[in-house]
Short mmCIF file of C-alpha atoms in Angstrom, two decimals:
data_model
loop_
_atom_site.label_atom_id
_atom_site.label_comp_id
_atom_site.label_asym_id
_atom_site.label_seq_id
_atom_site.Cartn_x
_atom_site.Cartn_y
_atom_site.Cartn_z
CA MET N 1 8.11 -3.29 31.03
CA SER N 2 5.13 -2.78 28.72
CA ALA N 3 5.25 -2.49 24.94
CA GLU N 4 4.99 0.94 23.38
CA PRO N 5 1.59 1.46 21.75
CA ASP N 6 1.67 1.89 18.00
CA ARG N 7 -0.32 4.58 16.21
CA TRP N 8 -3.48 2.42 16.38
CA GLY N 9 -3.14 2.04 20.15
CA SER N 10 -2.96 -1.76 20.11
CA GLY N 11 0.52 -2.01 21.60
CA GLY N 12 1.18 -5.02 19.42
CA ALA N 13 -0.48 -7.29 21.99
CA GLY N 14 -3.21 -8.58 19.68
CA PRO N 15 -2.81 -11.21 16.97
CA PRO N 16 -1.94 -9.96 13.48
CA VAL N 17 -4.87 -9.57 11.09
CA ALA N 18 -4.52 -10.88 7.54
CA LEU N 19 -5.43 -8.55 4.72
CA ILE N 20 -8.18 -10.87 3.51
CA ASP N 21 -9.78 -10.87 6.97
CA LEU N 22 -9.67 -7.08 7.09
CA LEU N 23 -11.25 -6.88 3.63
CA ASP N 24 -13.95 -9.36 4.66
CA ARG N 25 -14.82 -7.29 7.75
CA LEU N 26 -14.88 -4.10 5.66
CA LEU N 27 -17.23 -5.53 3.04
CA ASN N 28 -19.57 -7.12 5.62
CA GLY N 29 -20.02 -3.86 7.50
CA GLY N 30 -19.53 -1.43 4.64
CA ALA N 31 -17.51 1.76 4.57
CA VAL N 32 -17.86 5.30 3.33
CA LEU N 33 -14.79 7.04 1.90
CA THR N 34 -14.75 10.81 1.53
CA GLY N 35 -12.13 13.27 0.42
CA ASP N 36 -11.49 16.66 -1.10
CA LEU N 37 -9.13 17.47 -3.93
CA VAL N 38 -8.15 21.08 -4.62
CA LEU N 39 -5.90 22.10 -7.48
CA SER N 40 -4.46 25.57 -7.11
CA VAL N 41 -1.81 27.76 -8.65
CA ALA N 42 -0.30 30.72 -6.75
CA ASP N 43 -2.85 30.27 -3.93
CA VAL N 44 -5.75 30.54 -6.39
CA ASP N 45 -8.10 27.53 -6.29
CA LEU N 46 -8.74 26.38 -9.84
CA VAL N 47 -10.49 23.06 -9.31
CA HIS N 48 -12.30 21.73 -6.24
CA ILE N 49 -13.52 18.12 -6.32
CA ASN N 50 -15.49 16.37 -3.56
CA LEU N 51 -15.07 12.61 -3.59
CA ARG N 52 -17.52 10.20 -1.94
CA ALA N 53 -17.62 6.42 -2.30
CA VAL N 54 -19.60 3.70 -0.56
CA ILE N 55 -18.01 0.25 -0.37
CA ARG N 56 -20.12 -2.73 0.64
CA SER N 57 -20.83 -6.26 -0.48
CA ILE N 58 -23.94 -7.14 -2.48
CA THR N 59 -25.70 -10.45 -1.80
CA ALA N 60 -28.88 -12.09 -3.00
CA ASP N 61 -30.52 -11.17 0.32
CA GLU N 62 -29.53 -7.51 -0.01
CA PRO N 63 -29.27 -6.62 -3.71
CA GLY N 64 -27.81 -3.36 -4.96
CA PRO N 65 -29.94 -0.24 -5.39
CA TRP N 66 -30.19 -0.73 -9.15
#
């Protein structure tokens, strides 16, 4: 009998990943986070905010844009 796959599709067969390892992989490769925030009252949009963030590590070999 096989294990039921979880929502990530791994089925629990792989080794667990520590949070620090996940953060290290994220900062090495970089990530872009996007989102929309809409505040409304009575189905009338009052505020619409677009959010965008880039997360990556900065090293001496690849300095930041500033």
